[in-house]
Tab-separated table of C-alpha atoms in Angstrom:
chain	number	residue	atom	x	y	z
A	8	MET	CA	8.140	86.917	94.430
A	9	THR	CA	5.103	88.763	95.774
A	10	PHE	CA	4.406	89.166	99.498
A	11	GLU	CA	1.726	86.476	99.324
A	12	GLU	CA	4.071	84.042	97.582
A	13	ASP	CA	6.779	84.705	100.162
A	14	TYR	CA	4.184	84.147	102.886
A	15	LEU	CA	3.083	80.765	101.516
A	16	LYS	CA	6.689	79.696	100.960
A	17	LEU	CA	7.584	80.569	104.559
A	18	VAL	CA	4.569	78.978	106.262
A	19	GLY	CA	5.254	75.832	104.252
A	20	GLN	CA	8.823	75.812	105.545
A	21	ILE	CA	7.609	76.354	109.102
A	22	GLY	CA	5.074	73.559	108.598
A	23	ASN	CA	7.910	71.222	107.675
A	24	PHE	CA	9.884	72.433	110.694
A	25	THR	CA	7.023	71.778	113.158
A	26	GLU	CA	6.300	68.388	111.572
A	27	GLU	CA	9.936	67.341	111.949
A	28	ALA	CA	9.899	68.411	115.614
A	29	THR	CA	6.468	67.129	116.684
A	30	GLY	CA	4.917	65.044	113.913
A	31	VAL	CA	2.314	67.780	113.252
A	32	SER	CA	2.501	70.540	110.633
A	33	VAL	CA	1.358	74.031	111.580
A	34	VAL	CA	-0.285	74.124	108.136
A	35	ASP	CA	-3.608	72.461	108.860
A	36	ALA	CA	-5.017	72.697	105.327
A	37	TYR	CA	-3.840	73.975	101.961
A	38	PHE	CA	-5.799	74.658	98.771
A	39	GLY	CA	-3.565	77.115	96.928
A	40	PRO	CA	-1.322	76.790	93.861
A	41	GLU	CA	0.507	73.484	93.644
A	42	SER	CA	3.791	75.302	93.013
A	43	LEU	CA	3.581	76.877	96.486
A	44	SER	CA	2.315	73.783	98.297
A	45	PRO	CA	3.889	73.057	101.707
A	46	GLU	CA	4.931	69.686	100.277
A	47	LYS	CA	7.289	71.538	97.936
A	48	ALA	CA	8.652	73.870	100.610
A	49	GLN	CA	12.260	73.561	101.732
A	50	LYS	CA	12.881	71.225	104.662
A	51	ARG	CA	15.334	71.140	107.553
A	52	LEU	CA	15.869	74.884	107.654
A	53	THR	CA	17.384	76.181	110.881
A	54	SER	CA	15.232	78.085	113.365
A	55	GLU	CA	17.546	81.083	112.902
A	56	LYS	CA	16.801	81.154	109.175
A	57	LEU	CA	13.053	80.856	109.776
A	58	LEU	CA	13.042	83.604	112.423
A	59	THR	CA	14.976	85.956	110.135
A	60	SER	CA	12.478	85.291	107.342
A	61	LEU	CA	9.585	85.919	109.728
A	62	ASP	CA	11.027	89.261	110.810
A	63	THR	CA	11.556	90.265	107.181
A	64	LEU	CA	7.967	89.390	106.279
A	65	ILE	CA	6.562	91.146	109.352
A	66	GLY	CA	8.369	94.302	108.203
A	67	LYS	CA	6.604	94.056	104.849
A	68	THR	CA	3.100	93.794	106.370
A	69	LYS	CA	3.106	97.581	106.830
A	70	GLU	CA	2.479	97.806	103.078
A	71	ILE	CA	-0.875	95.940	103.333
A	72	ASP	CA	-3.677	98.472	102.852
A	73	ASN	CA	-6.599	96.473	104.252
A	74	GLU	CA	-6.536	97.025	108.024
A	75	LEU	CA	-8.054	93.697	109.096
A	76	ARG	CA	-5.865	91.766	106.685
A	77	ARG	CA	-2.743	93.582	107.890
A	78	ILE	CA	-3.533	92.970	111.559
A	79	ALA	CA	-4.471	89.302	111.010
A	80	ILE	CA	-1.370	88.435	108.978
A	81	THR	CA	0.999	90.331	111.288
A	82	SER	CA	-0.506	88.578	114.296
A	83	ASP	CA	-0.152	85.180	112.585
A	84	LEU	CA	3.526	85.779	111.875
A	85	GLU	CA	4.212	86.943	115.442
A	86	SER	CA	2.579	83.765	116.772
A	87	LEU	CA	4.666	81.631	114.428
A	88	LYS	CA	7.835	83.247	115.797
A	89	VAL	CA	6.928	81.928	119.240
A	90	VAL	CA	6.208	78.462	117.812
A	91	VAL	CA	9.577	78.321	116.037
A	92	LYS	CA	11.444	79.462	119.145
A	93	TRP	CA	9.621	76.875	121.290
A	94	LEU	CA	10.276	73.976	118.948
A	95	SER	CA	13.893	74.994	118.388
A	96	GLY	CA	14.474	74.154	122.055
A	97	GLU	CA	14.268	77.613	123.596
A	98	ASN	CA	13.125	77.349	127.216
A	99	ILE	CA	9.766	79.145	127.102
A	100	PRO	CA	7.649	78.678	130.243
A	101	TYR	CA	4.152	77.370	129.491
A	102	ILE	CA	2.347	80.535	130.570
A	103	ARG	CA	4.512	82.643	128.266
A	104	LEU	CA	4.132	80.080	125.453
A	105	VAL	CA	0.332	80.163	125.485
A	106	ASP	CA	0.291	83.939	125.887
A	107	GLY	CA	2.804	84.390	123.078
A	108	ILE	CA	0.877	82.253	120.616
A	109	PHE	CA	-2.720	83.016	121.541
A	110	GLY	CA	-2.669	86.107	123.775
A	111	ILE	CA	-4.271	84.084	126.588
A	112	THR	CA	-2.666	83.955	130.032
A	113	PRO	CA	-3.214	80.491	131.556
A	114	SER	CA	-4.433	80.246	135.128
A	115	LYS	CA	-6.360	77.739	137.224
A	116	PHE	CA	-10.014	77.911	138.102
A	117	GLY	CA	-10.262	78.064	141.887
A	118	GLN	CA	-11.901	75.292	143.877
A	119	ASN	CA	-14.931	77.517	144.561
A	120	GLU	CA	-15.482	77.951	140.799
A	121	ILE	CA	-15.100	74.220	140.230
A	122	ARG	CA	-17.502	73.452	143.070
A	123	LYS	CA	-20.140	75.822	141.632
A	124	ALA	CA	-19.852	74.088	138.255
A	125	GLN	CA	-20.136	70.706	139.968
A	126	GLN	CA	-23.257	71.873	141.805
A	127	VAL	CA	-24.932	72.751	138.508
A	128	VAL	CA	-24.146	69.215	137.295
A	129	GLU	CA	-25.457	67.771	140.554
A	130	ASP	CA	-28.723	69.692	140.203
A	131	ALA	CA	-29.094	68.607	136.574
A	132	CYS	CA	-28.728	64.901	137.405
A	133	ALA	CA	-30.973	64.925	140.495
A	134	THR	CA	-33.455	62.434	139.020
A	135	LEU	CA	-30.859	59.935	137.778
A	136	PRO	CA	-30.384	56.675	139.706
A	137	GLY	CA	-27.429	56.528	142.085
A	138	SER	CA	-26.464	57.391	145.631
A	139	ASN	CA	-24.274	60.424	144.769
A	140	VAL	CA	-23.491	62.687	141.820
A	141	SER	CA	-20.392	60.733	140.774
A	142	GLU	CA	-22.231	57.420	140.719
A	143	LYS	CA	-25.158	58.981	138.835
A	144	ILE	CA	-22.926	60.424	136.126
A	145	LEU	CA	-20.846	57.269	135.757
A	146	LYS	CA	-23.959	55.087	135.382
A	147	TRP	CA	-25.590	57.492	132.938
A	148	GLU	CA	-22.446	57.798	130.822
A	149	GLU	CA	-21.827	54.067	130.748
A	150	LYS	CA	-25.363	53.598	129.458
A	151	SER	CA	-24.920	56.409	126.892
A	152	LYS	CA	-21.396	55.537	125.729
A	153	ILE	CA	-20.475	54.912	122.096
A	154	SER	CA	-16.975	53.921	120.990
A	155	GLY	CA	-15.026	51.398	118.939
A	156	GLU	CA	-17.056	49.232	116.576
A	157	ALA	CA	-20.367	50.754	117.672
A	158	LEU	CA	-19.119	54.193	116.619
A	159	LYS	CA	-17.817	52.836	113.311
A	160	LYS	CA	-21.239	51.375	112.539
A	161	MET	CA	-22.913	54.725	113.199
A	162	ILE	CA	-20.818	56.454	110.519
A	163	ASP	CA	-22.983	55.157	107.668
A	164	THR	CA	-26.290	55.589	109.463
A	165	GLU	CA	-26.999	58.082	112.240
A	166	ILE	CA	-23.938	60.273	111.709
A	167	ILE	CA	-24.693	60.746	108.003
A	168	GLU	CA	-28.331	61.563	108.786
A	169	HIS	CA	-27.399	64.019	111.551
A	170	THR	CA	-24.905	65.689	109.211
A	171	LYS	CA	-27.631	66.196	106.605
A	172	GLU	CA	-29.790	67.809	109.290
A	173	ILE	CA	-26.956	70.109	110.369
A	174	ALA	CA	-26.168	71.042	106.757
A	175	GLY	CA	-29.832	71.918	106.243
A	176	LEU	CA	-29.838	74.110	109.345
A	177	PHE	CA	-26.760	75.981	108.121
A	178	GLU	CA	-28.501	76.554	104.776
A	179	ARG	CA	-31.707	77.878	106.343
A	180	GLN	CA	-30.397	79.767	109.346
A	181	ILE	CA	-27.019	81.105	108.217
A	182	PHE	CA	-26.494	80.863	104.448
A	183	ALA	CA	-29.894	82.491	103.888
A	184	HIS	CA	-28.364	85.758	105.137
A	185	PHE	CA	-25.800	85.818	102.314
A	186	PRO	CA	-26.217	87.413	98.865
A	187	THR	CA	-24.424	84.561	97.070
A	188	LYS	CA	-24.118	80.827	97.595
A	189	VAL	CA	-20.991	78.906	98.462
A	190	LYS	CA	-20.045	75.679	96.740
A	191	ASN	CA	-20.251	72.699	99.100
A	192	GLU	CA	-19.102	69.269	97.999
A	193	GLY	CA	-19.810	67.806	101.428
A	194	VAL	CA	-18.084	65.807	104.142
A	195	VAL	CA	-16.758	62.244	104.191
A	196	TYR	CA	-16.376	60.466	107.553
A	197	LYS	CA	-13.557	58.175	108.641
A	198	THR	CA	-12.315	56.670	111.897
A	199	VAL	CA	-8.835	56.546	113.416
A	200	THR	CA	-7.093	55.390	116.583
A	201	GLY	CA	-4.152	56.654	118.600
A	202	GLU	CA	-4.797	60.398	118.352
A	203	PRO	CA	-4.925	62.836	121.327
A	204	TRP	CA	-8.209	64.376	120.119
A	205	SER	CA	-11.701	62.893	119.798
A	206	ALA	CA	-12.645	64.325	116.383
A	207	TYR	CA	-10.976	66.420	113.679
A	208	ASN	CA	-11.884	68.263	110.486
A	209	TYR	CA	-9.392	67.758	107.682
A	210	TYR	CA	-10.334	70.275	105.019
A	211	GLN	CA	-9.274	68.937	101.612
A	212	GLY	CA	-9.781	71.956	99.397
A	213	ASN	CA	-12.136	71.988	96.395
A	214	TYR	CA	-14.956	72.553	98.890
A	215	THR	CA	-14.834	69.187	100.623
A	216	SER	CA	-13.691	67.765	103.984
A	217	VAL	CA	-12.850	64.536	105.711
A	218	ASN	CA	-14.163	64.559	109.284
A	219	VAL	CA	-12.502	61.965	111.480
A	220	PHE	CA	-13.602	60.286	114.717
A	221	ASN	CA	-11.097	58.723	117.090
A	222	VAL	CA	-12.721	55.451	118.124
A	223	ASP	CA	-10.361	55.155	121.102
A	224	MET	CA	-12.297	57.975	122.742
A	225	PRO	CA	-15.765	57.192	124.090
A	226	PHE	CA	-18.562	59.514	122.954
A	227	ASN	CA	-21.750	60.190	124.867
A	228	LYS	CA	-24.608	59.684	122.404
A	229	TYR	CA	-26.329	62.782	123.778
A	230	ARG	CA	-23.279	64.925	122.940
A	231	LEU	CA	-22.697	63.452	119.494
A	232	ILE	CA	-24.767	66.142	117.767
A	233	THR	CA	-22.555	68.804	119.379
A	234	THR	CA	-19.390	67.175	118.051
A	235	LEU	CA	-20.895	66.841	114.575
A	236	ALA	CA	-21.952	70.499	114.557
A	237	HIS	CA	-18.513	71.591	115.789
A	238	GLU	CA	-16.615	69.754	113.053
A	239	TYR	CA	-19.146	70.710	110.374
A	240	GLU	CA	-18.738	74.383	111.266
A	241	HIS	CA	-15.003	74.038	110.627
A	242	HIS	CA	-15.938	72.697	107.184
A	243	VAL	CA	-18.292	75.635	106.573
A	244	ALA	CA	-15.732	78.229	107.660
A	245	ASN	CA	-13.173	76.747	105.281
A	246	LEU	CA	-15.700	76.714	102.426
A	247	PHE	CA	-16.058	80.478	102.725
A	248	THR	CA	-12.318	80.992	103.154
A	249	GLU	CA	-11.643	79.033	99.962
A	250	LYS	CA	-14.382	80.954	98.146
A	251	TYR	CA	-12.864	84.293	99.238
A	252	TYR	CA	-9.373	83.167	98.216
A	253	ARG	CA	-10.507	82.103	94.754
A	254	GLU	CA	-12.636	85.203	94.103
A	255	ASN	CA	-10.076	87.706	95.415
A	256	ASN	CA	-6.792	85.908	94.668
A	257	ALA	CA	-5.990	86.182	98.399
A	258	LEU	CA	-3.157	83.664	98.318
A	259	ASP	CA	-2.398	83.973	102.021
A	260	LEU	CA	-5.796	82.467	102.860
A	261	SER	CA	-5.034	79.264	100.963
A	262	ALA	CA	-2.935	78.035	103.900
A	263	VAL	CA	-5.005	77.402	107.042
A	264	LEU	CA	-2.737	77.607	110.074
A	265	LEU	CA	-2.750	76.174	113.567
A	266	HIS	CA	-1.220	78.044	116.534
A	267	THR	CA	-2.311	81.564	115.626
A	268	LYS	CA	-4.950	83.841	117.110
A	269	ARG	CA	-7.307	82.786	114.325
A	270	CYS	CA	-7.596	79.436	116.118
A	271	ILE	CA	-9.314	81.108	119.080
A	272	ILE	CA	-12.118	82.244	116.802
A	273	SER	CA	-12.071	79.034	114.752
A	274	GLU	CA	-12.637	76.848	117.822
A	275	GLY	CA	-14.899	79.361	119.539
A	276	THR	CA	-17.115	79.573	116.463
A	277	ALA	CA	-17.220	75.804	116.058
A	278	ASP	CA	-18.192	75.469	119.717
A	279	CYS	CA	-20.983	78.015	119.111
A	280	ALA	CA	-22.413	76.148	116.114
A	281	ARG	CA	-25.009	74.591	118.412
A	282	ASP	CA	-26.082	78.086	119.499
A	283	PHE	CA	-26.189	79.431	115.936
A	284	LEU	CA	-28.394	76.522	114.857
A	285	GLY	CA	-30.548	76.308	117.990
A	286	LEU	CA	-29.648	72.671	118.558
A	287	ARG	CA	-30.904	70.844	121.612
A	288	LEU	CA	-27.932	68.914	122.860
A	289	GLY	CA	-29.398	65.993	124.692
A	290	GLY	CA	-33.166	66.180	124.594
A	291	GLU	CA	-34.368	65.539	128.121
A	292	TYR	CA	-30.731	65.690	129.277
A	293	ASP	CA	-30.041	69.146	127.827
A	294	GLY	CA	-29.156	70.718	131.151
A	295	LEU	CA	-26.931	67.837	132.185
A	296	VAL	CA	-25.054	67.725	128.874
A	297	GLU	CA	-24.426	71.483	128.934
A	298	SER	CA	-23.381	71.667	132.588
A	299	LEU	CA	-21.139	68.596	132.358
A	300	SER	CA	-19.483	69.962	129.224
A	301	ASN	CA	-18.783	73.271	130.967
A	302	LEU	CA	-17.343	71.558	134.055
A	303	ARG	CA	-15.077	69.307	132.013
A	304	SER	CA	-13.807	72.239	129.969
A	305	MET	CA	-12.765	73.909	133.206
A	306	ILE	CA	-11.163	70.692	134.442
A	307	SER	CA	-9.221	70.269	131.179
A	308	LEU	CA	-7.761	73.779	131.511
A	309	ASN	CA	-6.795	73.116	135.118
A	310	VAL	CA	-5.117	69.871	134.109
A	311	ALA	CA	-3.164	71.642	131.359
A	312	TYR	CA	-1.931	74.087	133.997
A	313	MET	CA	-1.131	71.326	136.481
A	314	LEU	CA	0.863	69.310	133.931
A	315	ASN	CA	2.759	72.173	132.307
A	316	VAL	CA	3.145	74.760	135.086
A	317	GLU	CA	2.970	72.816	138.331
A	318	HIS	CA	4.556	69.737	136.678
A	319	VAL	CA	2.399	67.182	138.479
A	320	ASP	CA	2.819	63.554	137.442
A	321	ASP	CA	0.410	61.761	135.115
A	322	GLU	CA	-1.268	59.796	137.888
A	323	THR	CA	-2.057	62.945	139.890
A	324	ALA	CA	-3.541	64.575	136.779
A	325	THR	CA	-5.537	61.443	135.980
A	326	GLU	CA	-6.984	61.217	139.475
A	327	TYR	CA	-7.941	64.904	139.340
A	328	VAL	CA	-9.748	64.498	136.000
A	329	SER	CA	-11.569	61.428	137.312
A	330	SER	CA	-12.649	62.752	140.710
A	331	GLU	CA	-13.424	66.377	139.815
A	332	GLY	CA	-14.846	65.741	136.326
A	333	PHE	CA	-16.820	62.597	137.225
A	334	ARG	CA	-15.004	60.349	134.729
A	335	PRO	CA	-14.012	56.668	135.025
A	336	ILE	CA	-10.316	56.427	135.853
A	337	GLU	CA	-9.561	54.370	132.717
A	338	GLU	CA	-11.190	57.037	130.537
A	339	ALA	CA	-9.303	59.821	132.324
A	340	ARG	CA	-6.022	58.063	131.464
A	341	LYS	CA	-6.772	58.392	127.740
A	342	LEU	CA	-6.925	62.186	127.888
A	343	ARG	CA	-3.507	63.363	126.740
A	344	PHE	CA	-4.274	66.485	124.665
A	345	SER	CA	-2.301	68.837	126.924
A	346	LYS	CA	0.479	66.570	128.181
A	347	PRO	CA	3.978	68.055	127.762
A	348	LEU	CA	5.228	65.176	125.598
A	349	THR	CA	3.728	62.678	123.166
A	350	PRO	CA	4.030	58.923	123.860
A	351	ASP	CA	7.127	58.819	121.630
A	352	GLY	CA	8.839	61.599	123.607
A	353	LYS	CA	8.358	64.487	121.181
A	354	PRO	CA	7.049	67.923	122.249
A	355	ASN	CA	3.254	67.777	122.270
A	356	PHE	CA	2.262	70.206	119.519
A	357	PHE	CA	-1.243	70.586	120.941
A	358	LYS	CA	-0.351	71.322	124.571
A	359	PRO	CA	-0.903	75.124	124.222
A	360	TYR	CA	-4.001	74.682	122.034
A	361	VAL	CA	-6.420	73.563	124.756
A	362	TYR	CA	-7.187	77.179	125.716
A	363	THR	CA	-8.670	78.142	122.346
A	364	TYR	CA	-12.004	76.356	122.796
A	365	PHE	CA	-13.184	77.713	126.132
A	366	PHE	CA	-11.956	81.281	125.693
A	367	GLY	CA	-12.931	81.511	122.034
A	368	ARG	CA	-16.507	80.631	122.908
A	369	ARG	CA	-16.789	82.498	126.209
A	370	ASN	CA	-14.799	85.674	125.538
A	371	TYR	CA	-15.395	86.316	121.845
A	372	VAL	CA	-17.952	84.477	119.756
A	373	LEU	CA	-20.875	83.764	122.092
A	374	PRO	CA	-21.149	87.232	123.687
A	375	THR	CA	-20.962	88.913	120.269
A	376	PHE	CA	-23.608	86.552	118.877
A	377	HIS	CA	-25.908	87.265	121.841
A	378	LYS	CA	-25.339	90.990	121.357
A	379	ALA	CA	-26.267	90.636	117.680
A	380	GLN	CA	-29.453	88.778	118.631
A	381	LYS	CA	-30.498	91.483	121.091
A	382	LYS	CA	-29.809	94.285	118.600
A	383	GLY	CA	-31.432	92.537	115.633
A	384	LYS	CA	-28.103	92.272	113.803
A	385	VAL	CA	-27.765	88.518	113.333
A	386	LYS	CA	-27.553	88.979	109.553
A	387	GLU	CA	-24.644	91.421	109.948
A	388	PHE	CA	-22.966	89.098	112.456
A	389	PHE	CA	-23.004	86.084	110.120
A	390	GLN	CA	-21.998	88.126	107.081
A	391	THR	CA	-18.982	89.516	108.928
A	392	LEU	CA	-18.054	86.123	110.370
A	393	TYR	CA	-18.216	84.116	107.149
A	394	LEU	CA	-17.845	86.560	104.266
A	395	ASN	CA	-14.738	88.304	105.629
A	396	PRO	CA	-12.165	85.669	106.691
A	397	TYR	CA	-9.932	88.352	108.209
A	398	SER	CA	-12.573	88.941	110.879
A	399	ARG	CA	-11.886	85.472	112.274
A	400	SER	CA	-8.950	86.289	114.565
A	401	SER	CA	-8.947	87.453	118.158
A	402	ALA	CA	-6.486	90.117	116.934
A	403	THR	CA	-9.108	91.620	114.590
A	404	TRP	CA	-12.342	90.624	116.341
A	405	LYS	CA	-13.085	93.868	118.176
A	406	THR	CA	-12.528	95.988	115.075
A	407	ALA	CA	-14.359	93.641	112.719
A	408	PHE	CA	-17.477	93.474	114.889
A	409	SER	CA	-17.444	97.077	116.138
A	410	LYS	CA	-20.772	97.837	114.456
A	411	ILE	CA	-22.626	94.885	115.971
């Protein structure tokens, strides 16, 4: 077998291993040859066997000529080693787990940083009715909330229309910089319940996606456009990855993985879609939507640290999310993305993942995009980001964008 075939065979096996341990496969999407599909990969392999195979494949990456490709694949395999060790039962402290997978060292934002972020929110909601900032936000969000049946009804109306607008903006403001077009068969929307996330892009291959909303989670109607843009950008990124795979026979790209350093750029880029497209988040509430989103991102990282490093109980974490992030207590209880265990007692696959969004946007994608704008190199930025999939890893980012 070739290196690429061995790679797909192994990540399929690891996908089966993570799904058996957590209910979630590390292979997030697959659009390669059916013969190498994760569904056909061997199951119930021991962690020792998987780790040996990973070491063998890492040794072979030295033969890859393309520098970015070599760095990206090697980094992916090193991250997967940490995932396998974690889910085999090895006692890996949370800080070392996140650092080992993503190269990010978790820490807490200090109370002074949180207070500054809260002050920005307070200033942004000054004209809203209410006696204090918490009451103002709670009233405003209750009035702006969409969930359950109301959200389901929006799928066939407003959400479809907003998606058409976002697709048009991508065509005019990003795709226009590219010498060739990418096939796009579009996005279908569905709803689910019982998931730890609010929305998810399931890329199907053949240039189409299913984007899913969790109707258990309340959405603020003024932030809905941000969520749509975020998930649509995931679709766009996968369109170009599939195109590159098919045109260059880059088999390794046909498996889209979670829990690698590519996820930092994937989530950071999706979170920057609103900046790429020049979207106004909430009309007259722009400042409030942006400042509240920033505060709650900081709170979510602190809660991840509290739950997994300080080992606080659920009620303490819930009260912190509610009081510091200005959320109703019943809504705060639904937030379980970074809890150590799932409701059925399995390891929470997503507990390290929470750090990818904030740091991907703040440390990588947004500053490079702003630099490209200032230097008149937006065309080069988008061409690097979308036409070379191996640029989309925090392991390769600095090298890939060195000329921006």
